[in-house]
CSV table of C-alpha atoms in Angstrom, one decimal:
chain,number,residue,atom,x,y,z
A,27,MET,CA,49.8,236.5,-46.9
A,28,VAL,CA,46.4,237.3,-48.8
A,29,GLN,CA,44.5,237.9,-45.4
A,30,PRO,CA,47.3,240.4,-43.9
A,31,ILE,CA,47.0,242.6,-46.7
A,32,LYS,CA,43.5,242.6,-47.3
A,33,VAL,CA,43.4,244.1,-43.8
A,34,ASN,CA,46.7,245.9,-44.0
A,35,ARG,CA,48.4,244.3,-41.5
A,36,LEU,CA,51.8,245.5,-42.9
A,37,ASP,CA,53.5,244.0,-39.8
A,38,LEU,CA,52.5,240.7,-40.5
A,39,VAL,CA,53.3,241.4,-44.3
A,40,GLU,CA,57.2,241.9,-43.5
A,41,GLN,CA,56.6,238.7,-41.2
A,42,TYR,CA,56.0,236.3,-44.1
A,43,LYS,CA,58.7,237.7,-46.1
A,44,TYR,CA,61.6,237.9,-43.5
A,45,LEU,CA,59.9,233.9,-43.0
A,46,LEU,CA,59.9,233.3,-46.6
A,47,ASN,CA,63.7,234.5,-47.2
A,48,ASN,CA,64.9,233.0,-44.4
A,49,ALA,CA,63.9,229.9,-43.1
A,50,SER,CA,66.6,227.6,-42.7
A,51,ASN,CA,64.0,224.6,-43.7
A,52,MET,CA,62.4,225.9,-46.8
A,53,GLU,CA,63.5,227.1,-49.7
A,54,VAL,CA,61.7,229.2,-52.7
A,55,ILE,CA,62.1,227.8,-56.4
A,56,GLU,CA,61.6,229.6,-59.1
A,57,ILE,CA,58.8,227.9,-61.7
A,58,ASN,CA,60.4,226.3,-64.6
A,59,THR,CA,59.0,224.8,-67.6
A,60,THR,CA,59.0,221.4,-65.8
A,61,ILE,CA,57.1,222.3,-63.1
A,62,ALA,CA,54.6,223.9,-65.5
A,63,VAL,CA,54.3,221.2,-67.3
A,64,LYS,CA,53.6,218.6,-63.5
A,65,ALA,CA,51.0,221.5,-62.7
A,66,ALA,CA,48.7,221.3,-65.7
A,67,GLU,CA,49.4,217.0,-65.3
A,68,LEU,CA,47.7,217.9,-62.0
A,69,ARG,CA,45.4,220.0,-63.0
A,70,ALA,CA,43.8,217.4,-65.9
A,71,LYS,CA,43.9,214.7,-63.9
A,72,TYR,CA,42.8,216.1,-60.2
A,73,ASN,CA,40.3,219.2,-61.6
A,74,LEU,CA,42.2,221.5,-59.3
A,75,LYS,CA,42.7,225.0,-59.3
A,76,THR,CA,46.2,226.2,-61.1
A,77,PRO,CA,47.7,227.9,-58.1
A,78,ASP,CA,47.4,224.5,-56.3
A,79,THR,CA,48.7,223.0,-58.6
A,80,ILE,CA,51.5,224.6,-59.1
A,81,GLN,CA,52.4,224.8,-55.8
A,82,MET,CA,51.9,221.2,-55.4
A,83,ALA,CA,54.2,221.0,-59.0
A,84,THR,CA,56.8,223.2,-57.5
A,85,ALA,CA,57.0,221.0,-54.3
A,86,LEU,CA,57.2,217.7,-56.5
A,87,GLU,CA,60.0,219.3,-59.0
A,88,PRO,CA,63.0,218.5,-55.8
A,89,ASN,CA,61.4,215.5,-54.3
A,90,ALA,CA,59.8,217.3,-51.3
A,91,ALA,CA,58.5,214.6,-49.0
A,92,TYR,CA,55.2,216.6,-47.7
A,93,PHE,CA,53.0,219.4,-49.4
A,94,LEU,CA,51.5,221.2,-46.3
A,95,THR,CA,48.4,222.9,-46.6
A,96,ASN,CA,44.6,224.2,-45.1
A,97,ASP,CA,43.4,222.6,-48.3
A,98,ILE,CA,41.6,218.9,-47.3
A,99,ARG,CA,40.7,218.8,-51.6
A,100,LEU,CA,44.0,219.1,-52.4
A,101,LYS,CA,44.8,215.5,-50.5
A,102,THR,CA,43.5,213.6,-52.9
A,103,VAL,CA,46.5,214.0,-55.4
A,104,LYS,CA,48.5,210.7,-55.0
A,105,GLU,CA,51.6,212.1,-56.3
A,106,ILE,CA,52.8,214.2,-53.3
A,107,THR,CA,52.3,212.9,-49.2
A,108,THR,CA,49.4,216.0,-48.1
A,109,ILE,CA,49.1,217.1,-44.5
A,110,THR,CA,47.0,219.4,-43.6
A,111,VAL,CA,47.6,222.3,-40.3
A,112,SER,CA,45.5,220.5,-38.4
A,113,GLU,CA,47.3,216.9,-38.7
A,114,ILE,CA,50.4,218.1,-37.2
């Protein structure tokens, strides 16, 4: 959503928000202490950025099968199968 906000594409921002709130195959999960600790563990182990580890820890909490990203560096994380968009 960052790029649409940067270029003032509020229509795309609204589409993102709609998809996040209404996609049947996606669940929005609140961050809790368990996720925060797991994110810290991932950050310590893999030296990744905090936002990346928060997202990955959030995916791990409900035992997601895959983590989808455009960031190839995240494939180093062994705790979850990471797929890049180009692999789909």
